[in-house]
């Protein structure tokens, strides 16, 4: 029943993600990421390194927070060792804020790298803990708000995954304006 309840909540979130939020605020990325980690702490043995000291930028707060929360949760959930490292980095590149969430976990098999961004898909068939909606929701939120998300895996020594979110630093103009 709990899994079905979570699935229904995840499906509703995915359906709502098809509409762009229009309320832009100044987002301090360091504060946003630390807030996520306060609410969703990592398990003992995992170290989180933050390098997100970039100038605040104009963004839609909740969709960005949701996307980053999903990436951090996945880095923790799928880490296969008792100890490890998750690095969150950000930099401004032209009109974008590039945010990377990199871990030293098992990585994402090449055959699954496209599939994991699709609804109800996971990296392996053996995964039963999740709904297969998290990365699909992340991709949808990021793209609806004018950005992109990409994956590099493995990162080093045949392990790890690095997700890069390119989020616009300025409000988007639409045809309605």
mmCIF file of C-alpha atoms in Angstrom:
data_model
loop_
_atom_site.group_PDB
_atom_site.id
_atom_site.type_symbol
_atom_site.label_atom_id
_atom_site.label_comp_id
_atom_site.label_asym_id
_atom_site.label_seq_id
_atom_site.Cartn_x
_atom_site.Cartn_y
_atom_site.Cartn_z
ATOM 1 C CA UNK A 1 0.000 0.000 0.000
ATOM 2 C CA UNK A 2 2.880 2.376 0.833
ATOM 3 C CA UNK A 3 4.506 1.713 -2.561
ATOM 4 C CA UNK A 4 1.216 2.385 -4.371
ATOM 5 C CA UNK A 5 0.689 5.568 -2.350
ATOM 6 C CA UNK A 6 4.203 6.752 -3.243
ATOM 7 C CA UNK A 7 3.607 5.830 -6.885
ATOM 8 C CA UNK A 8 0.407 7.891 -6.974
ATOM 9 C CA UNK A 9 2.195 10.890 -5.412
ATOM 10 C CA UNK A 10 5.057 10.524 -7.895
ATOM 11 C CA UNK A 11 2.665 10.318 -10.849
ATOM 12 C CA UNK A 12 0.858 13.471 -9.722
ATOM 13 C CA UNK A 13 4.193 15.285 -9.408
ATOM 14 C CA UNK A 14 5.166 14.132 -12.891
ATOM 15 C CA UNK A 15 1.855 15.307 -14.364
ATOM 16 C CA UNK A 16 2.186 18.732 -12.720
ATOM 17 C CA UNK A 17 5.762 19.063 -13.980
ATOM 18 C CA UNK A 18 4.478 19.565 -17.519
ATOM 19 C CA UNK A 19 3.702 23.211 -16.725
ATOM 20 C CA UNK A 20 6.425 25.766 -16.164
ATOM 21 C CA UNK A 21 6.342 27.683 -12.908
ATOM 22 C CA UNK A 22 6.401 31.421 -13.478
ATOM 23 C CA UNK A 23 7.338 32.787 -10.075
ATOM 24 C CA UNK A 24 11.023 33.690 -10.231
ATOM 25 C CA UNK A 25 13.019 34.478 -7.105
ATOM 26 C CA UNK A 26 16.680 34.986 -6.295
ATOM 27 C CA UNK A 27 18.018 31.509 -5.559
ATOM 28 C CA UNK A 28 21.069 31.095 -3.354
ATOM 29 C CA UNK A 29 22.240 27.655 -4.439
ATOM 30 C CA UNK A 30 24.333 27.016 -1.321
ATOM 31 C CA UNK A 31 21.312 27.664 0.914
ATOM 32 C CA UNK A 32 19.059 25.568 -1.338
ATOM 33 C CA UNK A 33 21.370 22.519 -1.332
ATOM 34 C CA UNK A 34 22.034 22.746 2.408
ATOM 35 C CA UNK A 35 18.268 22.918 2.959
ATOM 36 C CA UNK A 36 17.803 19.726 0.945
ATOM 37 C CA UNK A 37 20.501 17.995 2.998
ATOM 38 C CA UNK A 38 18.904 19.162 6.259
ATOM 39 C CA UNK A 39 15.576 17.606 5.315
ATOM 40 C CA UNK A 40 17.054 14.579 3.554
ATOM 41 C CA UNK A 41 20.343 13.791 5.349
ATOM 42 C CA UNK A 42 22.747 11.266 3.837
ATOM 43 C CA UNK A 43 23.437 7.996 5.590
ATOM 44 C CA UNK A 44 26.492 7.502 7.773
ATOM 45 C CA UNK A 45 29.636 6.770 5.788
ATOM 46 C CA UNK A 46 28.760 8.993 2.850
ATOM 47 C CA UNK A 47 30.509 12.346 2.663
ATOM 48 C CA UNK A 48 28.912 15.257 0.816
ATOM 49 C CA UNK A 49 31.254 17.922 -0.527
ATOM 50 C CA UNK A 50 29.688 21.228 -1.594
ATOM 51 C CA UNK A 51 31.295 23.619 -4.059
ATOM 52 C CA UNK A 52 28.228 25.690 -4.906
ATOM 53 C CA UNK A 53 29.323 29.206 -3.968
ATOM 54 C CA UNK A 54 27.923 31.000 -7.008
ATOM 55 C CA UNK A 55 26.106 34.321 -7.146
ATOM 56 C CA UNK A 56 22.364 34.006 -6.526
ATOM 57 C CA UNK A 57 20.383 33.871 -9.762
ATOM 58 C CA UNK A 58 16.767 34.266 -10.859
ATOM 59 C CA UNK A 59 15.015 30.910 -11.026
ATOM 60 C CA UNK A 60 11.842 29.069 -10.149
ATOM 61 C CA UNK A 61 12.759 27.782 -6.697
ATOM 62 C CA UNK A 62 10.549 24.717 -6.201
ATOM 63 C CA UNK A 63 11.194 22.993 -9.562
ATOM 64 C CA UNK A 64 14.963 23.503 -9.196
ATOM 65 C CA UNK A 65 14.871 22.223 -5.612
ATOM 66 C CA UNK A 66 12.841 19.171 -6.649
ATOM 67 C CA UNK A 67 15.275 18.317 -9.453
ATOM 68 C CA UNK A 68 18.299 18.597 -7.151
ATOM 69 C CA UNK A 69 16.559 16.680 -4.361
ATOM 70 C CA UNK A 70 15.931 13.788 -6.771
ATOM 71 C CA UNK A 71 19.555 13.729 -7.934
ATOM 72 C CA UNK A 72 20.910 13.782 -4.383
ATOM 73 C CA UNK A 73 18.453 11.105 -3.250
ATOM 74 C CA UNK A 74 19.499 8.860 -6.149
ATOM 75 C CA UNK A 75 23.198 9.335 -5.386
ATOM 76 C CA UNK A 76 22.564 8.164 -1.817
ATOM 77 C CA UNK A 77 20.033 5.426 -2.584
ATOM 78 C CA UNK A 78 22.089 3.744 -5.294
ATOM 79 C CA UNK A 79 25.497 3.941 -3.612
ATOM 80 C CA UNK A 80 26.653 0.380 -3.083
ATOM 81 C CA UNK A 81 29.390 0.804 -0.473
ATOM 82 C CA UNK A 82 29.446 1.630 3.223
ATOM 83 C CA UNK A 83 31.549 4.716 2.539
ATOM 84 C CA UNK A 84 31.633 7.056 -0.395
ATOM 85 C CA UNK A 85 31.582 10.581 -1.637
ATOM 86 C CA UNK A 86 29.014 12.804 -3.305
ATOM 87 C CA UNK A 87 30.190 16.110 -4.746
ATOM 88 C CA UNK A 88 27.817 18.939 -5.659
ATOM 89 C CA UNK A 89 29.431 21.659 -7.780
ATOM 90 C CA UNK A 90 28.048 24.718 -9.508
ATOM 91 C CA UNK A 91 29.350 27.386 -11.829
ATOM 92 C CA UNK A 92 27.852 30.097 -13.967
ATOM 93 C CA UNK A 93 28.503 29.602 -17.664
ATOM 94 C CA UNK A 94 27.104 32.441 -19.768
ATOM 95 C CA UNK A 95 23.352 32.562 -19.084
ATOM 96 C CA UNK A 96 23.328 29.152 -17.379
ATOM 97 C CA UNK A 97 24.011 27.784 -13.945
ATOM 98 C CA UNK A 98 25.623 24.374 -14.378
ATOM 99 C CA UNK A 99 25.078 22.154 -11.369
ATOM 100 C CA UNK A 100 26.799 18.772 -11.122
ATOM 101 C CA UNK A 101 25.944 15.983 -8.713
ATOM 102 C CA UNK A 102 28.747 13.419 -8.875
ATOM 103 C CA UNK A 103 29.130 10.243 -6.852
ATOM 104 C CA UNK A 104 31.602 7.382 -6.612
ATOM 105 C CA UNK A 105 28.930 4.690 -6.542
ATOM 106 C CA UNK A 106 28.489 1.863 -9.041
ATOM 107 C CA UNK A 107 27.567 4.172 -11.921
ATOM 108 C CA UNK A 108 24.932 3.680 -14.580
ATOM 109 C CA UNK A 109 25.439 0.869 -17.111
ATOM 110 C CA UNK A 110 25.814 2.194 -20.682
ATOM 111 C CA UNK A 111 22.717 0.283 -21.826
ATOM 112 C CA UNK A 112 20.604 2.071 -19.187
ATOM 113 C CA UNK A 113 21.850 5.632 -19.647
ATOM 114 C CA UNK A 114 19.054 6.730 -21.987
ATOM 115 C CA UNK A 115 16.387 4.572 -20.378
ATOM 116 C CA UNK A 116 16.724 5.972 -16.834
ATOM 117 C CA UNK A 117 15.241 9.302 -17.936
ATOM 118 C CA UNK A 118 12.050 7.597 -19.137
ATOM 119 C CA UNK A 119 8.950 7.087 -17.016
ATOM 120 C CA UNK A 120 8.872 3.808 -14.986
ATOM 121 C CA UNK A 121 12.421 2.889 -16.008
ATOM 122 C CA UNK A 122 15.322 2.076 -13.682
ATOM 123 C CA UNK A 123 18.985 1.286 -14.259
ATOM 124 C CA UNK A 124 18.471 -2.430 -13.655
ATOM 125 C CA UNK A 125 15.496 -4.761 -13.620
ATOM 126 C CA UNK A 126 16.447 -5.836 -10.079
ATOM 127 C CA UNK A 127 15.602 -2.409 -8.610
ATOM 128 C CA UNK A 128 12.369 -2.587 -6.658
ATOM 129 C CA UNK A 129 12.715 0.284 -4.190
ATOM 130 C CA UNK A 130 11.771 3.126 -6.479
ATOM 131 C CA UNK A 131 8.938 3.987 -8.787
ATOM 132 C CA UNK A 132 11.070 4.749 -11.830
ATOM 133 C CA UNK A 133 9.708 8.300 -11.865
ATOM 134 C CA UNK A 134 12.451 10.343 -10.136
ATOM 135 C CA UNK A 135 14.808 10.931 -13.067
ATOM 136 C CA UNK A 136 11.919 11.262 -15.542
ATOM 137 C CA UNK A 137 10.452 13.952 -13.288
ATOM 138 C CA UNK A 138 13.856 15.640 -12.959
ATOM 139 C CA UNK A 139 14.344 15.715 -16.727
ATOM 140 C CA UNK A 140 10.840 17.021 -17.310
ATOM 141 C CA UNK A 141 11.155 19.779 -14.679
ATOM 142 C CA UNK A 142 14.509 20.916 -15.998
ATOM 143 C CA UNK A 143 13.452 20.930 -19.655
ATOM 144 C CA UNK A 144 10.080 22.631 -19.044
ATOM 145 C CA UNK A 145 12.014 25.460 -17.372
ATOM 146 C CA UNK A 146 14.379 25.850 -20.324
ATOM 147 C CA UNK A 147 17.313 23.749 -19.153
ATOM 148 C CA UNK A 148 18.849 20.382 -19.829
ATOM 149 C CA UNK A 149 20.152 17.416 -17.868
ATOM 150 C CA UNK A 150 22.895 15.043 -18.928
ATOM 151 C CA UNK A 151 24.741 12.058 -17.510
ATOM 152 C CA UNK A 152 28.367 10.933 -17.629
ATOM 153 C CA UNK A 153 29.123 7.456 -16.293
ATOM 154 C CA UNK A 154 31.528 6.012 -15.391
ATOM 155 C CA UNK A 155 33.372 8.982 -13.920
ATOM 156 C CA UNK A 156 36.650 7.419 -12.715
ATOM 157 C CA UNK A 157 38.061 3.920 -12.297
ATOM 158 C CA UNK A 158 34.986 2.410 -13.955
ATOM 159 C CA UNK A 159 32.655 3.772 -11.262
ATOM 160 C CA UNK A 160 30.484 6.752 -10.459
ATOM 161 C CA UNK A 161 27.898 8.913 -12.137
ATOM 162 C CA UNK A 162 27.831 12.643 -12.774
ATOM 163 C CA UNK A 163 24.548 14.355 -13.574
ATOM 164 C CA UNK A 164 24.814 17.879 -14.969
ATOM 165 C CA UNK A 165 21.828 20.210 -14.807
ATOM 166 C CA UNK A 166 22.016 23.357 -16.942
ATOM 167 C CA UNK A 167 19.452 25.749 -15.480
ATOM 168 C CA UNK A 168 18.762 29.221 -16.981
ATOM 169 C CA UNK A 169 20.006 32.037 -14.729
ATOM 170 C CA UNK A 170 17.437 34.546 -15.959
ATOM 171 C CA UNK A 171 13.650 34.451 -16.439
ATOM 172 C CA UNK A 172 12.646 33.059 -19.801
ATOM 173 C CA UNK A 173 10.596 35.105 -22.199
ATOM 174 C CA UNK A 174 7.558 33.384 -23.558
ATOM 175 C CA UNK A 175 5.284 34.223 -26.464
ATOM 176 C CA UNK A 176 2.669 35.355 -23.903
ATOM 177 C CA UNK A 177 4.796 38.277 -22.678
#
